[in-house]
Amino acid sequence: MKILNLGSLNFDKVYDLPHFILEGETLLSQGYGEFFGGKGLNQSLALARAGAEVYHAGAVGPDGGPLRECLEASGVRTRYLRQVDTVSGHAIIQKVNGLNSIIVCGGANRCVTPEYIREVLADFGEGDLLLLQNEVSNVPFAMEEAKRRGMKVAFNASPITDEILGYPLELVDYFLVNEVEGRALAGVDSEDFGVILEGLAARFPSAAVVLTVGSQGVLYRDAAVRAQHPCYRVTVADTTAAGDTFCGYFLSGVASGLSVPDCLRQASMAAAIAVSRDGAAASIPTRDEVAAFAEAHS
């Protein structure tokens, strides 16, 4: 199975702060770093480092050479990446005691056109998988075009927006969401994880739902299988790419034919390693590192 990730690519500007900034407040940063990121880039790196055959499509600006090089260094195929005449996407990240708050500027990520999507998808078809997040333009068109070609569609509904509810979500085969995103998609007014999962299953009965619930681990449900996996206890350094790491490793497991429990276990271990490290792209582990973690936690 080939995986095409039509996703964002960002430069992350990370500020270490004593607390999240308040309205009207000026804070002195206790530290600063620049990293490669964007949900699309992070998930492609996780897929590649997990061993999947992944192609990244999306747009960068004239400043985007290092983003392409970052993908290629981990084995991501970048032949479909396009350069446009606007600045690459970037994010401002406040980091406080391992937690984060993020502002994203779309930049080139908002220059993904239907014509470009159609051109890229011409090389993919039945048996392949399209991975989408909500950080590039024309996501609904990509869903429709992929299904027209017989592809599976995986959707990480992040960041969650009101517009998502108007997307053709009935075309999605895999939802990968956290509890906030899941609650919005399910249309339920509850913080109970079971209620959220049941709401998603009721609204999207033909899809597989992967619901990550922070320190409580992950819940899974499709038409035939229910499963869950606890999170692994590690010292948290930075949660920025945890969800992206989980997403990439889970879908890599699906592509390689692993069972649902094994997919959840593999992805949970990879996410645990990621949160124990600083940065986004830099925190995503390799397959060998996950294997070593598995042996240590057997």
PDB file of C-alpha atoms in Angstrom:
ATOM      1  CA  MET A   1       0.000   0.000   0.000  1.00  0.00           C
ATOM      2  CA  LYS A   2       1.347   3.401  -1.021  1.00  0.00           C
ATOM      3  CA  ILE A   3       0.502   6.269   1.321  1.00  0.00           C
ATOM      4  CA  LEU A   4       0.125   9.789  -0.043  1.00  0.00           C
ATOM      5  CA  ASN A   5       0.171  12.490   2.608  1.00  0.00           C
ATOM      6  CA  LEU A   6      -1.294  15.749   1.318  1.00  0.00           C
ATOM      7  CA  GLY A   7      -0.148  17.838   4.231  1.00  0.00           C
ATOM      8  CA  SER A   8       1.344  20.949   5.719  1.00  0.00           C
ATOM      9  CA  LEU A   9       5.016  21.827   6.119  1.00  0.00           C
ATOM     10  CA  ASN A  10       6.029  24.451   8.675  1.00  0.00           C
ATOM     11  CA  PHE A  11       8.931  26.069  10.394  1.00  0.00           C
ATOM     12  CA  ASP A  12       8.226  25.912  14.148  1.00  0.00           C
ATOM     13  CA  LYS A  13       9.406  28.766  16.356  1.00  0.00           C
ATOM     14  CA  VAL A  14       9.335  27.508  19.947  1.00  0.00           C
ATOM     15  CA  TYR A  15       9.438  29.725  23.043  1.00  0.00           C
ATOM     16  CA  ASP A  16       9.963  28.355  26.560  1.00  0.00           C
ATOM     17  CA  LEU A  17       7.751  30.343  28.946  1.00  0.00           C
ATOM     18  CA  PRO A  18       6.944  30.290  32.681  1.00  0.00           C
ATOM     19  CA  HIS A  19       3.226  30.259  31.804  1.00  0.00           C
ATOM     20  CA  PHE A  20       0.990  30.684  28.761  1.00  0.00           C
ATOM     21  CA  ILE A  21       0.774  34.336  27.831  1.00  0.00           C
ATOM     22  CA  LEU A  22      -2.286  36.307  28.986  1.00  0.00           C
ATOM     23  CA  GLU A  23      -4.148  39.051  27.159  1.00  0.00           C
ATOM     24  CA  GLY A  24      -2.102  42.248  27.207  1.00  0.00           C
ATOM     25  CA  GLU A  25       0.888  40.552  28.828  1.00  0.00           C
ATOM     26  CA  THR A  26       4.522  40.709  27.706  1.00  0.00           C
ATOM     27  CA  LEU A  27       6.760  37.808  28.730  1.00  0.00           C
ATOM     28  CA  LEU A  28      10.483  37.228  28.458  1.00  0.00           C
ATOM     29  CA  SER A  29      11.198  33.838  26.902  1.00  0.00           C
ATOM     30  CA  GLN A  30      13.407  31.504  28.939  1.00  0.00           C
ATOM     31  CA  GLY A  31      14.552  29.742  25.776  1.00  0.00           C
ATOM     32  CA  TYR A  32      14.033  29.626  22.019  1.00  0.00           C
ATOM     33  CA  GLY A  33      14.434  27.075  19.251  1.00  0.00           C
ATOM     34  CA  GLU A  34      13.562  26.651  15.576  1.00  0.00           C
ATOM     35  CA  PHE A  35      12.431  23.256  14.314  1.00  0.00           C
ATOM     36  CA  PHE A  36      10.796  21.642  11.290  1.00  0.00           C
ATOM     37  CA  GLY A  37       7.121  20.870  11.784  1.00  0.00           C
ATOM     38  CA  GLY A  38       3.579  21.059  10.517  1.00  0.00           C
ATOM     39  CA  LYS A  39       1.203  18.162  11.029  1.00  0.00           C
ATOM     40  CA  GLY A  40       1.764  16.978   7.480  1.00  0.00           C
ATOM     41  CA  LEU A  41       5.549  16.926   7.700  1.00  0.00           C
ATOM     42  CA  ASN A  42       5.504  15.313  11.142  1.00  0.00           C
ATOM     43  CA  GLN A  43       3.154  12.545  10.029  1.00  0.00           C
ATOM     44  CA  SER A  44       5.161  11.837   6.888  1.00  0.00           C
ATOM     45  CA  LEU A  45       8.316  11.545   8.986  1.00  0.00           C
ATOM     46  CA  ALA A  46       6.567   9.182  11.392  1.00  0.00           C
ATOM     47  CA  LEU A  47       5.300   7.052   8.506  1.00  0.00           C
ATOM     48  CA  ALA A  48       8.729   6.871   6.884  1.00  0.00           C
ATOM     49  CA  ARG A  49      10.578   6.184  10.118  1.00  0.00           C
ATOM     50  CA  ALA A  50       8.073   3.411  10.834  1.00  0.00           C
ATOM     51  CA  GLY A  51       8.940   1.834   7.473  1.00  0.00           C
ATOM     52  CA  ALA A  52       5.982   2.866   5.298  1.00  0.00           C
ATOM     53  CA  GLU A  53       6.183   3.825   1.626  1.00  0.00           C
ATOM     54  CA  VAL A  54       5.069   7.439   1.917  1.00  0.00           C
ATOM     55  CA  TYR A  55       4.872  10.259  -0.606  1.00  0.00           C
ATOM     56  CA  HIS A  56       4.424  13.839   0.556  1.00  0.00           C
ATOM     57  CA  ALA A  57       2.421  16.339  -1.482  1.00  0.00           C
ATOM     58  CA  GLY A  58       2.000  19.981  -0.524  1.00  0.00           C
ATOM     59  CA  ALA A  59       3.501  23.415  -1.034  1.00  0.00           C
ATOM     60  CA  VAL A  60       6.462  25.375   0.284  1.00  0.00           C
ATOM     61  CA  GLY A  61       7.755  28.856  -0.424  1.00  0.00           C
ATOM     62  CA  PRO A  62      11.154  29.905  -1.800  1.00  0.00           C
ATOM     63  CA  ASP A  63      12.454  29.391   1.760  1.00  0.00           C
ATOM     64  CA  GLY A  64      11.262  25.769   1.827  1.00  0.00           C
ATOM     65  CA  GLY A  65      14.414  23.915   0.762  1.00  0.00           C
ATOM     66  CA  PRO A  66      15.258  22.767   4.301  1.00  0.00           C
ATOM     67  CA  LEU A  67      11.741  21.321   4.692  1.00  0.00           C
ATOM     68  CA  ARG A  68      12.196  19.198   1.567  1.00  0.00           C
ATOM     69  CA  GLU A  69      15.616  18.068   2.778  1.00  0.00           C
ATOM     70  CA  CYS A  70      14.177  17.126   6.170  1.00  0.00           C
ATOM     71  CA  LEU A  71      11.606  14.845   4.530  1.00  0.00           C
ATOM     72  CA  GLU A  72      14.104  13.249   2.175  1.00  0.00           C
ATOM     73  CA  ALA A  73      16.583  12.556   4.977  1.00  0.00           C
ATOM     74  CA  SER A  74      14.031  10.200   6.559  1.00  0.00           C
ATOM     75  CA  GLY A  75      13.081   8.483   3.300  1.00  0.00           C
ATOM     76  CA  VAL A  76       9.922  10.402   2.394  1.00  0.00           C
ATOM     77  CA  ARG A  77       9.365  10.662  -1.365  1.00  0.00           C
ATOM     78  CA  THR A  78       9.064  14.354  -2.315  1.00  0.00           C
ATOM     79  CA  ARG A  79       8.584  14.260  -6.095  1.00  0.00           C
ATOM     80  CA  TYR A  80       5.109  15.830  -5.730  1.00  0.00           C
ATOM     81  CA  LEU A  81       6.191  18.741  -3.522  1.00  0.00           C
ATOM     82  CA  ARG A  82       5.494  22.127  -5.161  1.00  0.00           C
ATOM     83  CA  GLN A  83       7.189  25.498  -4.637  1.00  0.00           C
ATOM     84  CA  VAL A  84       4.980  28.610  -4.737  1.00  0.00           C
ATOM     85  CA  ASP A  85       5.675  32.336  -4.511  1.00  0.00           C
ATOM     86  CA  THR A  86       4.721  32.893  -0.888  1.00  0.00           C
ATOM     87  CA  VAL A  87       6.357  32.246   2.449  1.00  0.00           C
ATOM     88  CA  SER A  88       6.324  28.690   3.792  1.00  0.00           C
ATOM     89  CA  GLY A  89       3.968  27.869   6.624  1.00  0.00           C
ATOM     90  CA  HIS A  90       5.195  28.547  10.131  1.00  0.00           C
ATOM     91  CA  ALA A  91       4.029  28.224  13.728  1.00  0.00           C
ATOM     92  CA  ILE A  92       4.652  30.088  16.974  1.00  0.00           C
ATOM     93  CA  ILE A  93       4.663  27.623  19.869  1.00  0.00           C
ATOM     94  CA  GLN A  94       4.474  28.516  23.544  1.00  0.00           C
ATOM     95  CA  LYS A  95       5.925  25.683  25.661  1.00  0.00           C
ATOM     96  CA  VAL A  96       5.222  25.494  29.388  1.00  0.00           C
ATOM     97  CA  ASN A  97       6.329  22.466  31.447  1.00  0.00           C
ATOM     98  CA  GLY A  98       6.064  20.150  28.444  1.00  0.00           C
ATOM     99  CA  LEU A  99       2.648  21.446  27.345  1.00  0.00           C
ATOM    100  CA  ASN A 100       2.119  23.713  24.358  1.00  0.00           C
ATOM    101  CA  SER A 101      -0.103  26.363  22.807  1.00  0.00           C
ATOM    102  CA  ILE A 102       0.273  26.954  19.071  1.00  0.00           C
ATOM    103  CA  ILE A 103      -0.458  29.724  16.538  1.00  0.00           C
ATOM    104  CA  VAL A 104      -0.169  28.629  12.896  1.00  0.00           C
ATOM    105  CA  CYS A 105       0.328  30.785   9.782  1.00  0.00           C
ATOM    106  CA  GLY A 106      -0.701  28.738   6.740  1.00  0.00           C
ATOM    107  CA  GLY A 107       1.502  30.474   4.171  1.00  0.00           C
ATOM    108  CA  ALA A 108       2.218  28.163   1.222  1.00  0.00           C
ATOM    109  CA  ASN A 109       0.040  25.457   2.772  1.00  0.00           C
ATOM    110  CA  ARG A 110      -2.996  27.481   1.710  1.00  0.00           C
ATOM    111  CA  CYS A 111      -1.884  27.367  -1.949  1.00  0.00           C
ATOM    112  CA  VAL A 112      -2.895  23.742  -2.601  1.00  0.00           C
ATOM    113  CA  THR A 113      -5.261  23.937  -5.588  1.00  0.00           C
ATOM    114  CA  PRO A 114      -7.781  21.440  -7.016  1.00  0.00           C
ATOM    115  CA  GLU A 115      -5.751  21.271 -10.228  1.00  0.00           C
ATOM    116  CA  TYR A 116      -2.629  20.322  -8.296  1.00  0.00           C
ATOM    117  CA  ILE A 117      -4.511  17.727  -6.247  1.00  0.00           C
ATOM    118  CA  ARG A 118      -5.945  16.140  -9.377  1.00  0.00           C
ATOM    119  CA  GLU A 119      -2.512  16.026 -10.983  1.00  0.00           C
ATOM    120  CA  VAL A 120      -0.904  14.306  -7.979  1.00  0.00           C
ATOM    121  CA  LEU A 121      -3.705  11.793  -7.406  1.00  0.00           C
ATOM    122  CA  ALA A 122      -3.460  10.652 -11.029  1.00  0.00           C
ATOM    123  CA  ASP A 123      -0.541   8.471  -9.899  1.00  0.00           C
ATOM    124  CA  PHE A 124      -2.538   6.712  -7.153  1.00  0.00           C
ATOM    125  CA  GLY A 125      -5.547   4.445  -7.079  1.00  0.00           C
ATOM    126  CA  GLU A 126      -7.264   1.435  -5.558  1.00  0.00           C
ATOM    127  CA  GLY A 127      -5.335  -0.049  -2.654  1.00  0.00           C
ATOM    128  CA  ASP A 128      -3.539   3.211  -1.850  1.00  0.00           C
ATOM    129  CA  LEU A 129      -4.273   5.522   1.069  1.00  0.00           C
ATOM    130  CA  LEU A 130      -4.597   9.321   1.201  1.00  0.00           C
ATOM    131  CA  LEU A 131      -3.769  10.951   4.529  1.00  0.00           C
ATOM    132  CA  LEU A 132      -5.162  14.423   5.237  1.00  0.00           C
ATOM    133  CA  GLN A 133      -5.087  16.931   8.045  1.00  0.00           C
ATOM    134  CA  ASN A 134      -6.870  20.303   8.190  1.00  0.00           C
ATOM    135  CA  GLU A 135      -3.863  22.560   7.573  1.00  0.00           C
ATOM    136  CA  VAL A 136      -3.923  22.773   3.751  1.00  0.00           C
ATOM    137  CA  SER A 137      -6.510  24.181   1.369  1.00  0.00           C
ATOM    138  CA  ASN A 138      -9.119  22.173  -0.590  1.00  0.00           C
ATOM    139  CA  VAL A 139      -9.280  19.175   1.736  1.00  0.00           C
ATOM    140  CA  PRO A 140     -12.908  18.354   0.749  1.00  0.00           C
ATOM    141  CA  PHE A 141     -11.929  18.204  -2.930  1.00  0.00           C
ATOM    142  CA  ALA A 142      -9.037  15.877  -2.085  1.00  0.00           C
ATOM    143  CA  MET A 143     -11.397  13.521  -0.223  1.00  0.00           C
ATOM    144  CA  GLU A 144     -13.794  13.363  -3.158  1.00  0.00           C
ATOM    145  CA  GLU A 145     -11.079  12.925  -5.778  1.00  0.00           C
ATOM    146  CA  ALA A 146      -9.344  10.177  -3.779  1.00  0.00           C
ATOM    147  CA  LYS A 147     -12.539   8.183  -3.318  1.00  0.00           C
ATOM    148  CA  ARG A 148     -13.353   8.578  -7.011  1.00  0.00           C
ATOM    149  CA  ARG A 149     -10.068   6.799  -7.678  1.00  0.00           C
ATOM    150  CA  GLY A 150     -10.796   4.007  -5.200  1.00  0.00           C
ATOM    151  CA  MET A 151      -8.351   5.141  -2.512  1.00  0.00           C
ATOM    152  CA  LYS A 152      -8.832   4.843   1.234  1.00  0.00           C
ATOM    153  CA  VAL A 153      -8.965   8.156   3.113  1.00  0.00           C
ATOM    154  CA  ALA A 154      -7.514   8.781   6.578  1.00  0.00           C
ATOM    155  CA  PHE A 155      -8.348  12.115   8.208  1.00  0.00           C
ATOM    156  CA  ASN A 156      -6.648  13.679  11.212  1.00  0.00           C
ATOM    157  CA  ALA A 157      -9.277  16.370  11.909  1.00  0.00           C
ATOM    158  CA  SER A 158      -6.848  18.900  13.307  1.00  0.00           C
ATOM    159  CA  PRO A 159      -7.058  21.782  13.791  1.00  0.00           C
ATOM    160  CA  ILE A 160     -10.789  21.401  14.369  1.00  0.00           C
ATOM    161  CA  THR A 161     -12.842  24.162  12.736  1.00  0.00           C
ATOM    162  CA  ASP A 162     -16.517  24.822  12.036  1.00  0.00           C
ATOM    163  CA  GLU A 163     -15.828  24.250   8.334  1.00  0.00           C
ATOM    164  CA  ILE A 164     -14.897  20.603   8.937  1.00  0.00           C
ATOM    165  CA  LEU A 165     -18.512  19.732   9.672  1.00  0.00           C
ATOM    166  CA  GLY A 166     -19.310  20.671   6.074  1.00  0.00           C
ATOM    167  CA  TYR A 167     -16.646  18.362   4.624  1.00  0.00           C
ATOM    168  CA  PRO A 168     -17.787  15.085   2.963  1.00  0.00           C
ATOM    169  CA  LEU A 169     -16.837  13.143   6.078  1.00  0.00           C
ATOM    170  CA  GLU A 170     -18.887  10.135   4.983  1.00  0.00           C
ATOM    171  CA  LEU A 171     -15.983   9.418   2.591  1.00  0.00           C
ATOM    172  CA  VAL A 172     -13.456   8.973   5.404  1.00  0.00           C
ATOM    173  CA  ASP A 173     -12.265   5.425   6.180  1.00  0.00           C
ATOM    174  CA  TYR A 174     -10.073   6.264   9.207  1.00  0.00           C
ATOM    175  CA  PHE A 175     -10.637   9.089  11.682  1.00  0.00           C
ATOM    176  CA  LEU A 176      -7.654   9.866  13.908  1.00  0.00           C
ATOM    177  CA  VAL A 177      -8.749  12.411  16.514  1.00  0.00           C
ATOM    178  CA  ASN A 178      -8.235  13.472  20.135  1.00  0.00           C
ATOM    179  CA  GLU A 179     -11.065  13.952  22.595  1.00  0.00           C
ATOM    180  CA  VAL A 180     -11.661  17.625  21.679  1.00  0.00           C
ATOM    181  CA  GLU A 181     -11.798  16.892  17.958  1.00  0.00           C
ATOM    182  CA  GLY A 182     -13.839  13.748  18.534  1.00  0.00           C
ATOM    183  CA  ARG A 183     -16.422  15.576  20.638  1.00  0.00           C
ATOM    184  CA  ALA A 184     -16.897  18.206  17.917  1.00  0.00           C
ATOM    185  CA  LEU A 185     -17.232  15.622  15.125  1.00  0.00           C
ATOM    186  CA  ALA A 186     -19.580  13.428  17.152  1.00  0.00           C
ATOM    187  CA  GLY A 187     -21.773  16.385  18.101  1.00  0.00           C
ATOM    188  CA  VAL A 188     -21.974  15.293  21.748  1.00  0.00           C
ATOM    189  CA  ASP A 189     -21.820  17.492  24.834  1.00  0.00           C
ATOM    190  CA  SER A 190     -19.863  15.128  27.046  1.00  0.00           C
ATOM    191  CA  GLU A 191     -16.308  14.660  28.241  1.00  0.00           C
ATOM    192  CA  ASP A 192     -16.869  10.927  28.714  1.00  0.00           C
ATOM    193  CA  PHE A 193     -14.554   9.142  26.287  1.00  0.00           C
ATOM    194  CA  GLY A 194     -16.966   6.258  25.807  1.00  0.00           C
ATOM    195  CA  VAL A 195     -19.790   8.626  24.898  1.00  0.00           C
ATOM    196  CA  ILE A 196     -17.546  10.419  22.397  1.00  0.00           C
ATOM    197  CA  LEU A 197     -16.500   7.132  20.784  1.00  0.00           C
ATOM    198  CA  GLU A 198     -20.088   5.912  20.549  1.00  0.00           C
ATOM    199  CA  GLY A 199     -21.146   9.237  19.066  1.00  0.00           C
ATOM    200  CA  LEU A 200     -18.464   9.011  16.388  1.00  0.00           C
ATOM    201  CA  ALA A 201     -19.414   5.403  15.604  1.00  0.00           C
ATOM    202  CA  ALA A 202     -23.065   6.374  15.273  1.00  0.00           C
ATOM    203  CA  ARG A 203     -22.339   9.299  12.965  1.00  0.00           C
ATOM    204  CA  PHE A 204     -19.739   7.448  10.851  1.00  0.00           C
ATOM    205  CA  PRO A 205     -20.712   3.752  11.047  1.00  0.00           C
ATOM    206  CA  SER A 206     -18.562   2.631   8.105  1.00  0.00           C
ATOM    207  CA  ALA A 207     -15.356   4.275   9.366  1.00  0.00           C
ATOM    208  CA  ALA A 208     -12.677   3.150  11.796  1.00  0.00           C
ATOM    209  CA  VAL A 209     -12.288   5.619  14.662  1.00  0.00           C
ATOM    210  CA  VAL A 210      -9.035   6.083  16.564  1.00  0.00           C
ATOM    211  CA  LEU A 211      -9.633   8.296  19.604  1.00  0.00           C
ATOM    212  CA  THR A 212      -6.520   9.346  21.526  1.00  0.00           C
ATOM    213  CA  VAL A 213      -7.296  10.451  25.075  1.00  0.00           C
ATOM    214  CA  GLY A 214      -4.033  11.834  26.448  1.00  0.00           C
ATOM    215  CA  SER A 215      -2.730  10.133  29.560  1.00  0.00           C
ATOM    216  CA  GLN A 216      -5.590   7.625  29.345  1.00  0.00           C
ATOM    217  CA  GLY A 217      -4.238   6.140  26.129  1.00  0.00           C
ATOM    218  CA  VAL A 218      -6.296   5.369  23.022  1.00  0.00           C
ATOM    219  CA  LEU A 219      -9.676   3.867  22.124  1.00  0.00           C
ATOM    220  CA  TYR A 220     -10.539   2.214  18.804  1.00  0.00           C
ATOM    221  CA  ARG A 221     -13.766   1.133  17.164  1.00  0.00           C
ATOM    222  CA  ASP A 222     -14.856  -0.013  13.733  1.00  0.00           C
ATOM    223  CA  ALA A 223     -17.777  -2.091  12.532  1.00  0.00           C
ATOM    224  CA  ALA A 224     -16.208  -5.323  13.795  1.00  0.00           C
ATOM    225  CA  VAL A 225     -13.513  -4.477  16.348  1.00  0.00           C
ATOM    226  CA  ARG A 226     -13.275  -2.602  19.626  1.00  0.00           C
ATOM    227  CA  ALA A 227      -9.901  -2.138  21.266  1.00  0.00           C
ATOM    228  CA  GLN A 228      -7.950   0.131  23.579  1.00  0.00           C
ATOM    229  CA  HIS A 229      -4.388   0.626  24.768  1.00  0.00           C
ATOM    230  CA  PRO A 230      -3.006   2.517  27.762  1.00  0.00           C
ATOM    231  CA  CYS A 231      -0.272   5.107  27.375  1.00  0.00           C
ATOM    232  CA  TYR A 232       3.264   4.348  28.498  1.00  0.00           C
ATOM    233  CA  ARG A 233       4.529   6.327  31.487  1.00  0.00           C
ATOM    234  CA  VAL A 234       7.532   8.467  30.584  1.00  0.00           C
ATOM    235  CA  THR A 235       8.956  11.812  31.673  1.00  0.00           C
ATOM    236  CA  VAL A 236       7.299  14.422  29.457  1.00  0.00           C
ATOM    237  CA  ALA A 237       9.555  16.973  27.758  1.00  0.00           C
ATOM    238  CA  ASP A 238       7.371  18.222  24.876  1.00  0.00           C
ATOM    239  CA  THR A 239       3.990  16.987  23.601  1.00  0.00           C
ATOM    240  CA  THR A 240       4.111  18.885  20.284  1.00  0.00           C
ATOM    241  CA  ALA A 241       4.366  15.921  17.883  1.00  0.00           C
ATOM    242  CA  ALA A 242       2.829  13.165  20.001  1.00  0.00           C
ATOM    243  CA  GLY A 243      -0.414  12.942  18.040  1.00  0.00           C
ATOM    244  CA  ASP A 244       1.383  13.129  14.701  1.00  0.00           C
ATOM    245  CA  THR A 245       3.773  10.372  15.735  1.00  0.00           C
ATOM    246  CA  PHE A 246       0.867   8.194  16.834  1.00  0.00           C
ATOM    247  CA  CYS A 247      -0.951   8.821  13.548  1.00  0.00           C
ATOM    248  CA  GLY A 248       2.028   7.927  11.376  1.00  0.00           C
ATOM    249  CA  TYR A 249       2.924   4.768  13.269  1.00  0.00           C
ATOM    250  CA  PHE A 250      -0.699   3.600  13.424  1.00  0.00           C
ATOM    251  CA  LEU A 251      -1.206   3.981   9.671  1.00  0.00           C
ATOM    252  CA  SER A 252       2.146   2.348   8.972  1.00  0.00           C
ATOM    253  CA  GLY A 253       0.897  -0.631  10.937  1.00  0.00           C
ATOM    254  CA  VAL A 254      -2.330  -0.676   8.926  1.00  0.00           C
ATOM    255  CA  ALA A 255      -0.368  -0.540   5.662  1.00  0.00           C
ATOM    256  CA  SER A 256       1.826  -3.453   6.726  1.00  0.00           C
ATOM    257  CA  GLY A 257      -1.144  -5.597   7.751  1.00  0.00           C
ATOM    258  CA  LEU A 258      -0.750  -5.543  11.544  1.00  0.00           C
ATOM    259  CA  SER A 259      -3.751  -6.317  13.729  1.00  0.00           C
ATOM    260  CA  VAL A 260      -5.547  -3.396  15.378  1.00  0.00           C
ATOM    261  CA  PRO A 261      -4.102  -4.160  18.843  1.00  0.00           C
ATOM    262  CA  ASP A 262      -0.581  -4.300  17.407  1.00  0.00           C
ATOM    263  CA  CYS A 263      -1.133  -1.040  15.518  1.00  0.00           C
ATOM    264  CA  LEU A 264      -2.276   0.654  18.737  1.00  0.00           C
ATOM    265  CA  ARG A 265       0.630  -0.780  20.716  1.00  0.00           C
ATOM    266  CA  GLN A 266       3.244   0.272  18.147  1.00  0.00           C
ATOM    267  CA  ALA A 267       1.801   3.781  17.833  1.00  0.00           C
ATOM    268  CA  SER A 268       1.531   4.215  21.611  1.00  0.00           C
ATOM    269  CA  MET A 269       5.170   3.293  22.119  1.00  0.00           C
ATOM    270  CA  ALA A 270       6.295   5.694  19.384  1.00  0.00           C
ATOM    271  CA  ALA A 271       4.228   8.530  20.890  1.00  0.00           C
ATOM    272  CA  ALA A 272       5.696   7.845  24.332  1.00  0.00           C
ATOM    273  CA  ILE A 273       9.210   8.218  22.948  1.00  0.00           C
ATOM    274  CA  ALA A 274       8.214  11.437  21.145  1.00  0.00           C
ATOM    275  CA  VAL A 275       6.866  13.183  24.259  1.00  0.00           C
ATOM    276  CA  SER A 276      10.084  12.401  26.128  1.00  0.00           C
ATOM    277  CA  ARG A 277      12.044  14.568  23.661  1.00  0.00           C
ATOM    278  CA  ASP A 278      12.095  18.226  22.689  1.00  0.00           C
ATOM    279  CA  GLY A 279      10.919  19.499  19.320  1.00  0.00           C
ATOM    280  CA  ALA A 280       8.447  18.228  16.762  1.00  0.00           C
ATOM    281  CA  ALA A 281      10.136  16.486  13.825  1.00  0.00           C
ATOM    282  CA  ALA A 282      13.265  15.840  15.872  1.00  0.00           C
ATOM    283  CA  SER A 283      11.301  13.942  18.524  1.00  0.00           C
ATOM    284  CA  ILE A 284       9.808  11.300  16.201  1.00  0.00           C
ATOM    285  CA  PRO A 285      11.533   7.937  16.764  1.00  0.00           C
ATOM    286  CA  THR A 286      12.800   5.426  14.232  1.00  0.00           C
ATOM    287  CA  ARG A 287      11.497   1.879  13.956  1.00  0.00           C
ATOM    288  CA  ASP A 288      14.646   0.574  15.682  1.00  0.00           C
ATOM    289  CA  GLU A 289      14.097   2.947  18.613  1.00  0.00           C
ATOM    290  CA  VAL A 290      10.523   1.732  18.971  1.00  0.00           C
ATOM    291  CA  ALA A 291      11.738  -1.881  18.902  1.00  0.00           C
ATOM    292  CA  ALA A 292      14.226  -1.093  21.681  1.00  0.00           C
ATOM    293  CA  PHE A 293      11.477   0.597  23.704  1.00  0.00           C
ATOM    294  CA  ALA A 294       9.252  -2.456  23.221  1.00  0.00           C
ATOM    295  CA  GLU A 295      11.989  -4.763  24.498  1.00  0.00           C
ATOM    296  CA  ALA A 296      12.542  -2.547  27.538  1.00  0.00           C
ATOM    297  CA  HIS A 297       8.818  -2.529  28.343  1.00  0.00           C
ATOM    298  CA  SER A 298       8.056  -6.160  27.589  1.00  0.00           C
TER     299      SER A 298
END
